[in-house]
Amino acid sequence: MAGRIPENIIDEVSRRTDILDVVGSYVNLSRKGNRWWGLCPFHNEKTPSFSVSPDKNIFYCFGCHKGGGSYQFLMEMESLNFPEAVRRLAEKAGVDIPDDNGGEEYRDNRRALEDLYKRVSNTFRWLYINHENAAHARDYLDKRGISEETAEYYQIGWAPRDGEWLYNFLLKKKYSSDFLAESGLFSPKSPRWSYFVDRLMFPVMPDSERVVAFSGRALNGKEPKYINSPETVLYKKSRQLYGLGQARKKIRENKHVVICEGNLDVLSCMQADSGNIVAPLGTAFTQDQAGLIKRQADSITLLFDGDDAGRKATVKAAILAESVGLAVNAVKIPPGTDPSDILCNQGPETLKKLIERPINIFDYLLDFLISAKTDNTGEAQEEALKELTPYLDAVGSDVRREKYLRQLADEVNADPVTVIREYRNNRGKKLLRTSRLRSYRSTGVETETVFEPVDDELYLMTAVAVKTEHFTTLRKSLAPEIFRDRRALSVYRVMDELSVDGRELRTDVIVSKLDDEKMKSYILEKAAAGIYDQRADDTIKEKIRILQIRTLNDERLELQKLMDKENDTGLDSVNPMINNARMKRILEIDKEIQAR
C-alpha cells in the first residue's frame, strides 16, 4: 500500500483548492456578506442553514452541525477516507502525490473501481467510434437524430457481442479475477460474462471526470431494454442522476433542471439545445434525487412520457420536488410519445419549444385528473380532492395552497369555501395523528453546541483558532501549563505543533487535528457565524491580559502560602535570604499586575 501522504502535500493541495468550487459542485449557494449559504446536503431542510466561509476555508451547518474544510466536505459527500479525499482534490489542483512504493498498486477498492470504470468507459467509447461491428450502434443514434457531437459529449460507447471479451481484455491489463468479480461489471453466476453484451453504453458520471456506473440499452431487440450497473461502493442508484456530470455547469448558471425518464431522452433534449437535463436510472424519481437537485437548483421541469405511466410518474415526482422546496413545472407530452420520439419525428425545434413552454404543475395535475373523470357529482369532487391531497400537503406555502384549492373548486364546479374547509378538516385529522412524531422530528437535531460556562481560556483559544494571526503573540505571552481547561489546552497544543512544524495556521487545518468532536463543532460554529469578525483583536488581547494576571496572581498566592507556612512554624531555621527573595518577587508581581 502507498505510504502516508506528506503533510506539506496536504497543505499545498488545501491552499490550491477553493472550497467554494468544491461545495458549489454539490450545493446551490447564494452570497450574503462574506459568507455563502445554501440548503444542507447532509439533512433535509427548506430554509438554508448551511454556510461556507471562503476566507477561512470552512463549511458549517447550523442545523446538523456538520462542518470542516474541503477535505471533510468531500469525505462526507462521497464517503471517502482522508487520503482518498486528498488524492481526489490533488488531481483537480494539479498537485502530484509521490508514490513511495514505485508501483501501480491500487490504494483501495474505491480508487481501484474509479480507475477501472474510467478505463472501461474509454474502451467502450473507442469501440463505438472505431469497431466495424459497432456500425449498428452508430446507425441507431443517427436514426434517432443524435449527432456525433452529442454522443461524444456524453461519452456514448458500445459493448461487444462477445460476452467474455471485456473480461479477457481486463485480465490482459493485469486486473485480478477476484477484483473483477467484485467490480459490478460481470454476472455473479458466470464471472467471465459481462452484464453488457451488444449494448449502447451510457456512462454514469456524477461530475465531468469520474465514471461510477453504466447503463446499457439493447440493440438487438432483447429484453430487458435497459440494464444498469448493480450498486457498488461508487454507485447508489437512488442517489445518482444520469447526465448530471454534463449538466452541472448549466444547472449552476440557470438554477433550473429538466428531468426526463430515460437516457436517450437526455441525449434528445441536449440535441434540442437543453443542456440542464437529467434522468433517474432505472428507478422512479426519489427523495434523495430531489434533495440532490435542490442543493444546486431552485426549480425543475418534469418532462416525462405522454402515456399513463409517465403522467403518474409526474405526479409522484412533483410531490417529492415540492417537499424539498423546488418550484415545479411540467411539459405535456402528446399521448404515446416521449422526447426521443418527438426529436426523431418532428425535429429539435419542436422539442425545444415544448421544453421552453412548460405549464404550472398544478395546471398539469388538474388536467390529468379532470380528464380521467366523466362527471361533476359530489362524489367525483370529493375524489378529486382526495387524489390531489398528497401534492397539496407537500406545497410549502399556505397562500399558494389556498390558491390551488380555489382553482380545483372552480374546475369541478364546487363552492371554494367548502373545498378549503374539507381539505383543512382532513389535514387537521392527519396532523393530529402525527403530532407526536413531528414533535420528535423537530427536536431530533440540536440547534446549538455552546459550552456552558464559556471561560476565558475557551473563549481565547476558540477566537485564536479563527483569528490565527494572533497565535504568535499568544505563544509568547502564555505557556501551555497555565491552561486549566482541557479543551482550550488541546487547541493550543494543536496550533503549537503546527507552528513548530512550519505549517500554515488555518482554521480548517486546526479543526481537522482536534480529537474532541464537540470542540470541533464549537469552533466551526463560531467561525461560520462570524462571531470574531469584528472587535476580536481587542478582545483577544484582553483575554491574554486576564490570563497573564491570573497566572501572576497564582504565583503570588503560592509564594505567600510558603511564607505564611514557614512563619507559622516559628522556626529560627527559616532562611532569611529565601524569604527576602520571595518578598522581592511578590513586589515585582504586584508591579507587573499594576502595569497591566
Coordinates of C-alpha atoms in Angstrom, one line a residue:
M1 CA 0.0 0.0 0.0
A2 CA 1.1 3.6 -0.6
G3 CA 2.6 5.4 2.4
R4 CA 1.2 8.3 4.3
I5 CA 0.7 11.5 2.3
P6 CA 3.3 14.1 3.4
E7 CA 1.9 17.0 5.4
N8 CA 3.4 19.6 3.0
I9 CA 1.5 18.0 0.1
I10 CA -1.7 18.0 2.1
D11 CA -1.2 21.7 2.9
E12 CA -0.3 22.5 -0.8
V13 CA -3.5 20.8 -2.1
S14 CA -5.6 22.7 0.5
R15 CA -4.0 26.0 -0.5
R16 CA -4.8 25.4 -4.1
T17 CA -8.3 24.3 -3.5
D18 CA -11.2 26.8 -3.5
I19 CA -13.8 25.4 -1.1
L20 CA -16.5 27.4 -3.0
D21 CA -15.7 25.3 -6.1
V22 CA -15.8 22.1 -4.1
V23 CA -19.0 22.8 -2.2
G24 CA -20.6 24.6 -5.2
S25 CA -20.4 21.4 -7.2
Y26 CA -23.0 19.9 -4.9
V27 CA -24.9 22.8 -3.3
N28 CA -26.7 25.8 -4.7
L29 CA -25.0 28.7 -2.9
S30 CA -26.1 32.3 -2.6
R31 CA -23.8 35.1 -1.2
K32 CA -24.7 37.1 1.9
G33 CA -21.9 39.4 3.0
N34 CA -18.7 37.5 3.1
R35 CA -20.4 34.1 3.5
W36 CA -22.3 31.8 1.2
W37 CA -25.5 30.0 2.1
G38 CA -27.5 27.0 0.8
L39 CA -29.5 24.0 1.8
C40 CA -27.6 21.5 3.8
P41 CA -26.6 18.4 1.8
F42 CA -26.5 16.3 4.9
H43 CA -30.0 16.7 6.2
N44 CA -33.4 17.7 4.8
E45 CA -34.3 21.4 5.3
K46 CA -36.3 24.1 3.5
T47 CA -34.6 27.1 5.0
P48 CA -30.8 27.3 4.3
S49 CA -28.7 26.8 7.4
F50 CA -25.6 25.6 5.6
S51 CA -22.8 28.2 5.3
V52 CA -19.4 28.4 3.5
S53 CA -16.7 30.8 4.6
P54 CA -14.1 31.0 1.8
D55 CA -11.7 33.2 3.8
K56 CA -11.5 30.5 6.5
N57 CA -11.8 27.6 4.0
I58 CA -14.6 26.1 6.1
F59 CA -18.2 24.9 5.8
Y60 CA -20.7 24.6 8.6
C61 CA -24.3 23.7 9.0
F62 CA -26.2 25.4 11.9
G63 CA -28.9 22.7 11.7
C64 CA -27.0 19.4 11.9
H65 CA -23.6 20.8 13.0
K66 CA -21.5 19.1 10.3
G67 CA -18.5 21.2 9.4
G68 CA -14.9 21.3 8.4
G69 CA -12.7 22.1 5.4
S70 CA -12.6 21.0 1.7
Y71 CA -11.4 17.5 2.6
Q72 CA -14.0 16.9 5.2
F73 CA -16.8 18.1 2.9
L74 CA -15.7 15.7 0.1
M75 CA -15.3 12.8 2.6
E76 CA -18.9 13.4 3.8
M77 CA -20.4 13.8 0.3
E78 CA -18.6 10.9 -1.4
S79 CA -18.0 8.6 1.6
L80 CA -14.2 8.8 1.1
N81 CA -11.5 8.4 3.7
F82 CA -9.0 11.2 4.2
P83 CA -6.3 10.0 1.8
E84 CA -8.9 9.5 -0.9
A85 CA -10.2 13.0 -0.5
V86 CA -6.7 14.4 -0.6
R87 CA -5.9 12.5 -3.8
R88 CA -9.2 13.5 -5.4
L89 CA -8.5 17.2 -4.8
A90 CA -4.9 16.9 -5.7
E91 CA -5.8 15.7 -9.1
K92 CA -8.0 18.7 -9.7
A93 CA -5.4 21.1 -8.2
G94 CA -2.6 19.7 -10.3
V95 CA -0.5 18.6 -7.3
D96 CA 1.5 15.4 -7.8
I97 CA 1.5 12.9 -4.8
P98 CA 4.6 10.8 -4.8
D99 CA 4.1 7.0 -4.8
D100 CA 6.7 5.7 -2.5
N101 CA 6.3 2.1 -3.5
G102 CA 7.2 2.8 -7.1
G103 CA 4.4 0.6 -8.4
E104 CA 0.8 1.0 -9.6
E105 CA -0.7 -0.9 -6.7
Y106 CA -4.3 0.4 -6.1
R107 CA -4.7 2.2 -2.8
D108 CA -8.2 1.0 -2.0
N109 CA -11.2 -0.5 -3.6
R110 CA -12.9 2.8 -4.3
R111 CA -9.9 4.2 -6.1
A112 CA -9.4 0.9 -8.0
L113 CA -13.0 0.9 -9.2
E114 CA -12.8 4.5 -10.3
D115 CA -9.8 3.7 -12.4
L116 CA -11.4 0.6 -13.8
Y117 CA -14.7 2.3 -14.7
K118 CA -12.9 5.1 -16.4
R119 CA -10.8 2.7 -18.4
V120 CA -13.8 0.6 -19.4
S121 CA -15.7 3.7 -20.4
N122 CA -12.9 4.8 -22.6
T123 CA -12.7 1.3 -24.1
F124 CA -16.4 1.2 -24.9
R125 CA -16.1 4.7 -26.4
W126 CA -13.2 3.6 -28.7
L127 CA -15.1 0.6 -29.8
Y128 CA -18.2 2.7 -30.6
I129 CA -16.2 5.0 -32.8
N130 CA -13.8 2.6 -34.5
H131 CA -15.1 -1.0 -34.5
E132 CA -16.9 -2.2 -37.6
N133 CA -19.2 -4.4 -35.5
A134 CA -20.5 -1.2 -33.8
A135 CA -21.9 0.2 -37.0
H136 CA -25.5 -0.7 -35.9
A137 CA -25.0 1.2 -32.7
R138 CA -23.9 4.3 -34.6
D139 CA -26.8 3.9 -37.0
Y140 CA -29.2 3.6 -34.1
L141 CA -28.3 7.0 -32.7
D142 CA -28.1 8.6 -36.1
K143 CA -31.7 7.4 -36.9
R144 CA -32.8 8.8 -33.5
G145 CA -31.5 12.2 -34.5
I146 CA -28.5 12.1 -32.2
S147 CA -25.4 13.8 -33.6
E148 CA -21.8 12.5 -33.1
E149 CA -21.1 15.7 -31.1
T150 CA -23.8 14.8 -28.6
A151 CA -22.6 11.2 -28.4
E152 CA -19.1 12.5 -27.7
Y153 CA -20.4 14.9 -25.1
Y154 CA -22.0 12.0 -23.2
Q155 CA -19.1 9.6 -24.0
I156 CA -21.5 7.1 -25.5
G157 CA -19.9 3.7 -26.1
W158 CA -20.6 0.2 -27.4
A159 CA -20.2 -3.2 -25.5
P160 CA -19.2 -6.0 -27.9
R161 CA -21.3 -9.0 -28.8
D162 CA -18.8 -11.4 -27.2
G163 CA -19.9 -11.5 -23.6
E164 CA -16.4 -12.6 -22.4
W165 CA -14.5 -10.1 -24.4
L166 CA -14.3 -7.5 -21.7
Y167 CA -13.2 -10.0 -19.0
N168 CA -10.3 -11.2 -21.2
F169 CA -9.4 -7.7 -22.1
L170 CA -9.1 -6.6 -18.5
L171 CA -7.2 -9.7 -17.5
K172 CA -4.6 -8.7 -20.1
K173 CA -4.4 -5.3 -18.3
K174 CA -3.3 -7.1 -15.1
Y175 CA -6.6 -6.9 -13.2
S176 CA -7.2 -9.9 -11.0
S177 CA -10.1 -12.2 -11.4
D178 CA -11.1 -11.6 -7.7
F179 CA -11.2 -7.9 -8.2
L180 CA -13.2 -8.2 -11.4
A181 CA -15.7 -10.5 -9.7
E182 CA -16.4 -7.6 -7.2
S183 CA -16.4 -4.8 -9.8
G184 CA -20.1 -4.9 -10.7
L185 CA -19.3 -5.5 -14.4
F186 CA -19.8 -9.2 -14.5
S187 CA -22.5 -11.7 -13.7
P188 CA -22.1 -13.5 -10.3
K189 CA -23.4 -16.7 -11.9
S190 CA -21.0 -16.6 -14.8
P191 CA -18.0 -14.5 -13.6
R192 CA -16.4 -14.1 -17.0
W193 CA -19.7 -12.9 -18.7
S194 CA -20.3 -9.2 -18.9
Y195 CA -23.6 -7.7 -17.9
F196 CA -23.4 -5.6 -21.0
V197 CA -23.4 -7.5 -24.4
D198 CA -24.1 -5.8 -27.7
R199 CA -25.5 -2.7 -26.0
L200 CA -25.3 1.0 -26.4
M201 CA -23.4 2.2 -23.3
F202 CA -24.2 5.3 -21.3
P203 CA -21.5 6.1 -18.7
V204 CA -23.0 7.5 -15.4
M205 CA -20.8 10.5 -14.5
P206 CA -21.6 12.5 -11.3
D207 CA -19.0 15.1 -12.5
S208 CA -17.0 15.8 -15.6
E209 CA -14.2 13.3 -14.8
R210 CA -15.5 10.2 -12.9
V211 CA -17.5 7.3 -14.2
V212 CA -19.3 5.4 -11.4
A213 CA -21.6 3.0 -13.3
F214 CA -23.1 2.1 -16.7
S215 CA -26.5 1.9 -18.3
G216 CA -26.7 -0.2 -21.4
R217 CA -29.5 -0.2 -24.0
A218 CA -30.2 -3.3 -26.0
L219 CA -29.6 -3.0 -29.8
N220 CA -30.8 -6.5 -30.7
G221 CA -34.4 -6.3 -29.6
K222 CA -33.7 -8.4 -26.5
E223 CA -35.3 -7.7 -23.1
P224 CA -34.7 -6.0 -20.8
K225 CA -34.4 -2.9 -22.9
Y226 CA -32.0 -1.3 -20.3
I227 CA -29.6 -2.9 -17.9
N228 CA -28.0 -0.8 -15.2
S229 CA -24.9 -1.5 -13.1
P230 CA -25.6 -3.1 -9.7
E231 CA -24.8 -0.9 -6.7
T232 CA -21.2 -0.7 -5.6
V233 CA -19.2 1.5 -3.2
L234 CA -19.2 4.0 -6.0
Y235 CA -22.8 3.8 -7.1
K236 CA -26.2 4.1 -5.3
K237 CA -28.8 4.4 -8.0
S238 CA -31.3 6.3 -5.8
R239 CA -28.7 9.0 -5.3
Q240 CA -27.5 9.4 -8.9
L241 CA -28.9 11.1 -11.9
Y242 CA -27.9 10.3 -15.5
G243 CA -26.4 13.3 -17.2
L244 CA -25.7 15.3 -14.0
G245 CA -22.0 15.5 -14.6
Q246 CA -22.5 17.0 -18.0
A247 CA -25.3 19.3 -16.8
R248 CA -23.7 20.7 -13.7
K249 CA -22.4 23.9 -15.3
K250 CA -25.7 24.8 -17.0
I251 CA -27.6 24.0 -13.8
R252 CA -25.4 26.4 -11.8
E253 CA -26.0 29.1 -14.4
N254 CA -29.7 28.7 -14.6
K255 CA -30.6 27.3 -11.2
H256 CA -33.0 25.0 -13.1
V257 CA -33.2 21.4 -14.1
V258 CA -35.2 19.5 -16.6
I259 CA -36.0 15.9 -15.6
C260 CA -37.0 13.3 -18.2
E261 CA -37.4 9.5 -17.9
G262 CA -34.6 7.9 -19.8
N263 CA -31.0 8.2 -21.0
L264 CA -32.0 8.6 -24.6
D265 CA -34.4 11.4 -23.7
V266 CA -31.4 13.2 -22.1
L267 CA -29.5 13.0 -25.4
S268 CA -32.5 14.1 -27.3
C269 CA -33.1 17.1 -25.2
M270 CA -29.4 18.0 -25.5
Q271 CA -29.8 17.8 -29.2
A272 CA -32.6 20.3 -28.8
D273 CA -30.2 22.7 -27.1
S274 CA -31.3 21.9 -23.5
G275 CA -28.1 21.3 -21.5
N276 CA -29.5 21.2 -18.0
I277 CA -31.2 17.8 -18.5
V278 CA -31.0 14.7 -16.3
A279 CA -32.9 11.4 -15.7
P280 CA -33.3 8.8 -13.0
L281 CA -31.5 5.5 -13.5
G282 CA -33.8 2.5 -13.8
T283 CA -35.9 3.7 -10.8
A284 CA -38.6 6.2 -10.0
F285 CA -37.6 9.7 -9.1
T286 CA -36.5 9.5 -5.4
Q287 CA -36.4 11.8 -2.3
D288 CA -32.6 11.6 -2.4
Q289 CA -32.5 12.7 -6.1
A290 CA -34.9 15.6 -5.3
G291 CA -32.6 16.7 -2.5
L292 CA -29.6 16.4 -4.8
I293 CA -31.3 18.8 -7.3
K294 CA -32.4 21.2 -4.6
R295 CA -28.8 21.7 -3.5
Q296 CA -28.0 23.0 -6.9
A297 CA -31.2 24.5 -8.4
D298 CA -34.4 26.4 -7.4
S299 CA -36.8 24.9 -9.9
I300 CA -37.4 21.9 -12.1
T301 CA -39.4 21.0 -15.2
L302 CA -40.8 17.5 -15.4
L303 CA -40.6 16.1 -18.9
F304 CA -42.0 12.5 -18.6
D305 CA -43.5 10.3 -21.3
G306 CA -47.0 11.0 -22.6
D307 CA -48.5 7.7 -21.5
D308 CA -50.5 7.0 -18.3
A309 CA -47.4 5.7 -16.5
G310 CA -45.5 8.9 -17.4
R311 CA -48.3 11.0 -16.1
K312 CA -48.4 9.1 -12.8
A313 CA -44.6 9.4 -12.5
T314 CA -45.0 13.1 -13.0
V315 CA -47.5 13.3 -10.0
K316 CA -45.1 11.4 -7.7
A317 CA -42.1 13.4 -8.8
A318 CA -44.0 16.7 -8.3
I319 CA -44.8 15.7 -4.7
L320 CA -41.2 14.9 -3.9
A321 CA -39.9 18.1 -5.6
E322 CA -42.4 20.2 -3.6
S323 CA -41.4 18.5 -0.4
V324 CA -37.9 19.8 -0.7
G325 CA -38.9 23.3 -1.8
L326 CA -38.4 23.1 -5.5
A327 CA -40.7 25.2 -7.8
V328 CA -42.2 22.7 -10.3
N329 CA -43.4 22.9 -13.9
A330 CA -44.3 20.2 -16.3
V331 CA -44.4 19.6 -20.0
K332 CA -47.5 18.0 -21.6
I333 CA -46.1 15.4 -24.0
P334 CA -48.5 14.1 -26.7
P335 CA -50.1 10.8 -25.7
G336 CA -48.0 7.7 -26.6
T337 CA -44.8 9.7 -27.2
D338 CA -41.6 10.6 -25.4
P339 CA -38.9 13.3 -26.0
S340 CA -36.9 10.9 -28.2
D341 CA -39.9 10.3 -30.4
I342 CA -40.5 14.0 -30.8
L343 CA -36.9 14.7 -31.8
C344 CA -36.9 11.8 -34.2
N345 CA -40.2 12.5 -35.9
Q346 CA -40.7 16.3 -35.5
G347 CA -37.1 17.6 -35.1
P348 CA -35.2 19.5 -32.5
E349 CA -37.1 22.8 -32.8
T350 CA -40.4 21.2 -31.9
L351 CA -38.9 19.5 -28.9
K352 CA -37.1 22.8 -27.9
K353 CA -40.4 24.7 -28.0
L354 CA -42.1 22.1 -25.7
I355 CA -39.3 22.3 -23.2
E356 CA -39.3 26.1 -23.2
R357 CA -43.1 26.3 -22.7
P358 CA -43.9 24.2 -19.6
I359 CA -47.1 24.8 -17.6
N360 CA -47.5 25.2 -13.9
I361 CA -47.5 21.8 -12.2
F362 CA -51.0 22.2 -10.6
D363 CA -52.5 23.0 -14.0
Y364 CA -50.9 19.8 -15.3
L365 CA -52.2 17.8 -12.4
L366 CA -55.7 19.2 -12.7
D367 CA -55.7 18.5 -16.4
F368 CA -54.6 14.9 -15.8
L369 CA -57.1 14.4 -13.0
I370 CA -60.1 16.0 -14.7
S371 CA -59.5 14.3 -18.0
A372 CA -59.9 11.0 -16.1
K373 CA -63.3 12.0 -14.6
T374 CA -66.5 11.7 -16.5
D375 CA -68.9 13.6 -14.2
N376 CA -69.0 16.5 -11.7
T377 CA -71.0 14.9 -9.0
G378 CA -70.3 15.5 -5.3
E379 CA -68.6 12.1 -5.2
A380 CA -66.3 12.9 -8.1
Q381 CA -65.4 16.3 -6.5
E382 CA -64.5 14.5 -3.2
E383 CA -62.4 12.0 -5.1
A384 CA -60.6 14.8 -7.0
L385 CA -59.7 16.5 -3.7
K386 CA -58.6 13.2 -2.2
E387 CA -56.2 12.4 -5.1
L388 CA -54.7 15.9 -5.1
T389 CA -54.3 16.0 -1.3
P390 CA -50.8 14.4 -1.2
Y391 CA -49.5 17.1 -3.6
L392 CA -51.3 19.9 -1.7
D393 CA -49.8 18.6 1.6
A394 CA -46.3 19.0 0.1
V395 CA -46.9 22.6 -1.0
G396 CA -44.8 24.8 1.3
S397 CA -46.9 28.0 1.0
D398 CA -50.3 28.3 2.6
V399 CA -51.2 31.1 0.2
R400 CA -50.3 29.0 -2.8
R401 CA -52.1 26.0 -1.4
E402 CA -55.4 28.0 -1.0
K403 CA -55.0 29.4 -4.5
Y404 CA -54.8 25.8 -5.8
L405 CA -57.8 24.7 -3.8
R406 CA -59.9 27.6 -5.3
Q407 CA -58.7 26.6 -8.7
L408 CA -59.8 23.0 -8.0
A409 CA -63.2 24.2 -6.8
D410 CA -63.6 26.2 -10.0
E411 CA -62.6 23.2 -12.1
V412 CA -65.2 20.9 -10.5
N413 CA -67.9 23.5 -10.1
A414 CA -67.8 23.4 -6.3
D415 CA -68.0 26.0 -3.6
P416 CA -64.4 27.1 -2.9
V417 CA -65.1 27.7 0.8
T418 CA -66.4 24.2 1.1
V419 CA -63.4 22.7 -0.7
I420 CA -61.0 24.6 1.5
R421 CA -62.8 23.6 4.7
E422 CA -62.9 20.0 3.6
Y423 CA -59.2 20.0 2.9
R424 CA -58.4 21.6 6.2
N425 CA -60.5 19.3 8.2
N426 CA -58.9 16.2 6.6
R427 CA -55.5 17.7 7.0
G428 CA -56.1 18.6 10.6
K429 CA -57.0 15.0 11.5
K430 CA -53.8 13.8 9.8
L431 CA -51.7 16.4 11.7
L432 CA -53.3 15.4 15.0
R433 CA -52.4 11.7 14.3
T434 CA -48.8 12.6 13.6
S435 CA -48.2 15.5 16.0
R436 CA -46.0 13.4 18.4
L437 CA -43.9 12.1 15.5
R438 CA -43.4 15.7 14.2
S439 CA -42.6 16.9 17.6
Y440 CA -39.9 14.3 17.9
R441 CA -38.5 15.1 14.5
S442 CA -38.4 18.8 15.2
T443 CA -36.2 18.2 18.2
G444 CA -34.1 15.4 16.7
V445 CA -31.4 17.9 15.8
E446 CA -29.7 20.1 18.4
T447 CA -29.7 23.8 17.4
E448 CA -26.6 24.9 19.3
T449 CA -23.4 23.4 20.6
V450 CA -22.4 26.2 23.1
F451 CA -20.4 25.0 26.1
E452 CA -21.5 26.4 29.4
P453 CA -19.8 28.1 31.1
V454 CA -17.5 29.6 28.4
D455 CA -14.5 30.7 30.4
D456 CA -11.7 33.0 29.4
E457 CA -9.4 30.1 28.2
L458 CA -12.1 28.6 26.0
Y459 CA -13.1 31.9 24.5
L460 CA -9.4 32.9 23.9
M461 CA -8.4 29.6 22.2
T462 CA -11.6 29.5 20.1
A463 CA -11.0 33.0 18.9
V464 CA -7.4 32.4 18.1
A465 CA -8.3 29.2 16.2
V466 CA -10.3 31.5 14.0
K467 CA -8.1 34.6 14.1
T468 CA -4.9 32.6 13.7
E469 CA -2.6 35.5 13.2
H470 CA -2.8 36.1 17.0
F471 CA -1.2 32.8 17.9
T472 CA 2.4 34.1 17.7
T473 CA 1.6 36.7 20.3
L474 CA -0.3 34.2 22.4
R475 CA 2.5 31.8 22.3
K476 CA 5.0 34.4 23.6
S477 CA 2.6 35.5 26.3
L478 CA 1.2 32.3 27.7
A479 CA 2.8 28.9 28.4
P480 CA 0.7 25.8 27.9
E481 CA 1.0 25.0 31.6
I482 CA -1.3 27.8 32.6
F483 CA -4.3 26.3 30.9
R484 CA -6.8 24.6 33.2
D485 CA -9.5 23.9 30.5
R486 CA -8.5 20.7 28.7
R487 CA -10.4 21.8 25.6
A488 CA -8.6 25.1 25.4
L489 CA -5.3 23.3 26.0
S490 CA -6.0 20.8 23.2
V491 CA -6.4 23.7 20.7
Y492 CA -3.2 25.4 22.0
R493 CA -1.2 22.1 21.6
V494 CA -2.5 21.6 18.0
M495 CA -1.6 25.1 17.0
D496 CA 1.8 24.8 18.7
E497 CA 2.6 21.6 16.9
L498 CA 1.6 23.1 13.5
S499 CA 3.7 26.1 14.2
V500 CA 6.7 24.1 15.2
D501 CA 6.4 22.1 12.0
G502 CA 6.3 25.3 10.0
R503 CA 2.8 24.6 8.7
E504 CA 0.2 27.3 7.9
L505 CA -2.2 28.0 10.7
R506 CA -5.7 27.8 9.3
T507 CA -9.0 27.1 10.9
D508 CA -9.8 24.1 8.8
V509 CA -6.4 22.5 9.4
I510 CA -6.6 23.2 13.2
V511 CA -10.1 21.7 13.5
S512 CA -9.1 18.6 11.5
K513 CA -6.4 17.9 14.1
L514 CA -8.7 18.0 17.1
D515 CA -10.0 14.8 18.6
D516 CA -12.9 16.4 20.5
E517 CA -15.9 16.4 18.1
K518 CA -17.8 18.9 20.2
M519 CA -14.8 21.3 20.3
K520 CA -14.5 21.0 16.5
S521 CA -18.2 21.9 16.1
Y522 CA -17.9 24.7 18.6
I523 CA -15.0 26.4 16.8
L524 CA -16.7 25.9 13.4
E525 CA -20.0 27.3 14.6
K526 CA -18.3 30.4 15.9
A527 CA -16.2 30.8 12.8
A528 CA -19.2 30.3 10.5
A529 CA -21.3 32.8 12.5
G530 CA -18.7 35.5 12.2
I531 CA -18.6 35.9 16.0
Y532 CA -14.9 37.0 15.8
D533 CA -15.1 39.1 12.6
Q534 CA -15.4 42.4 14.5
R535 CA -13.6 43.6 17.6
A536 CA -12.0 40.3 18.2
D537 CA -8.5 41.7 18.1
D538 CA -9.0 43.8 21.2
T539 CA -10.9 41.0 23.0
I540 CA -8.1 38.5 22.3
K541 CA -5.6 41.0 23.8
E542 CA -7.8 41.5 26.8
K543 CA -8.2 37.7 27.4
I544 CA -4.4 37.3 27.2
R545 CA -4.0 40.1 29.7
I546 CA -6.6 38.5 32.0
L547 CA -4.9 35.1 31.9
Q548 CA -1.5 36.7 32.4
I549 CA -2.8 38.5 35.5
R550 CA -4.4 35.2 36.7
T551 CA -1.0 33.4 36.3
L552 CA 0.8 36.2 38.2
N553 CA -1.8 36.0 41.0
D554 CA -1.4 32.3 41.2
E555 CA 2.3 32.6 41.5
R556 CA 1.9 35.4 44.2
L557 CA -0.6 33.3 46.1
E558 CA 1.8 30.3 46.1
L559 CA 4.7 32.4 47.3
Q560 CA 2.6 33.9 50.1
K561 CA 1.4 30.5 51.2
L562 CA 5.0 29.3 51.5
M563 CA 6.0 32.4 53.5
D564 CA 3.0 32.1 55.8
K565 CA 3.6 28.4 56.4
E566 CA 7.2 29.0 57.4
N567 CA 6.3 31.9 59.6
D568 CA 3.6 29.9 61.3
T569 CA 6.2 27.2 62.4
G570 CA 8.1 29.8 64.4
L571 CA 11.3 28.1 63.5
D572 CA 14.6 30.1 63.5
S573 CA 15.9 27.9 60.7
V574 CA 13.9 29.8 58.1
N575 CA 16.5 31.2 55.6
P576 CA 16.0 35.0 55.6
M577 CA 17.6 35.2 52.1
I578 CA 14.9 32.9 50.7
N579 CA 12.1 34.8 52.4
N580 CA 13.6 38.1 51.1
A581 CA 13.7 36.7 47.6
R582 CA 10.1 35.6 47.9
M583 CA 9.1 39.0 49.1
K584 CA 11.0 40.7 46.3
R585 CA 9.2 38.5 43.8
I586 CA 5.8 39.3 45.3
L587 CA 6.6 43.1 45.0
E588 CA 7.6 42.5 41.3
I589 CA 4.4 40.7 40.7
D590 CA 2.4 43.5 42.2
K591 CA 4.1 46.0 39.9
E592 CA 3.5 43.7 36.8
I593 CA -0.1 43.4 37.6
Q594 CA -0.5 47.1 38.2
A595 CA 1.3 47.7 34.9
R596 CA -1.1 45.6 33.0

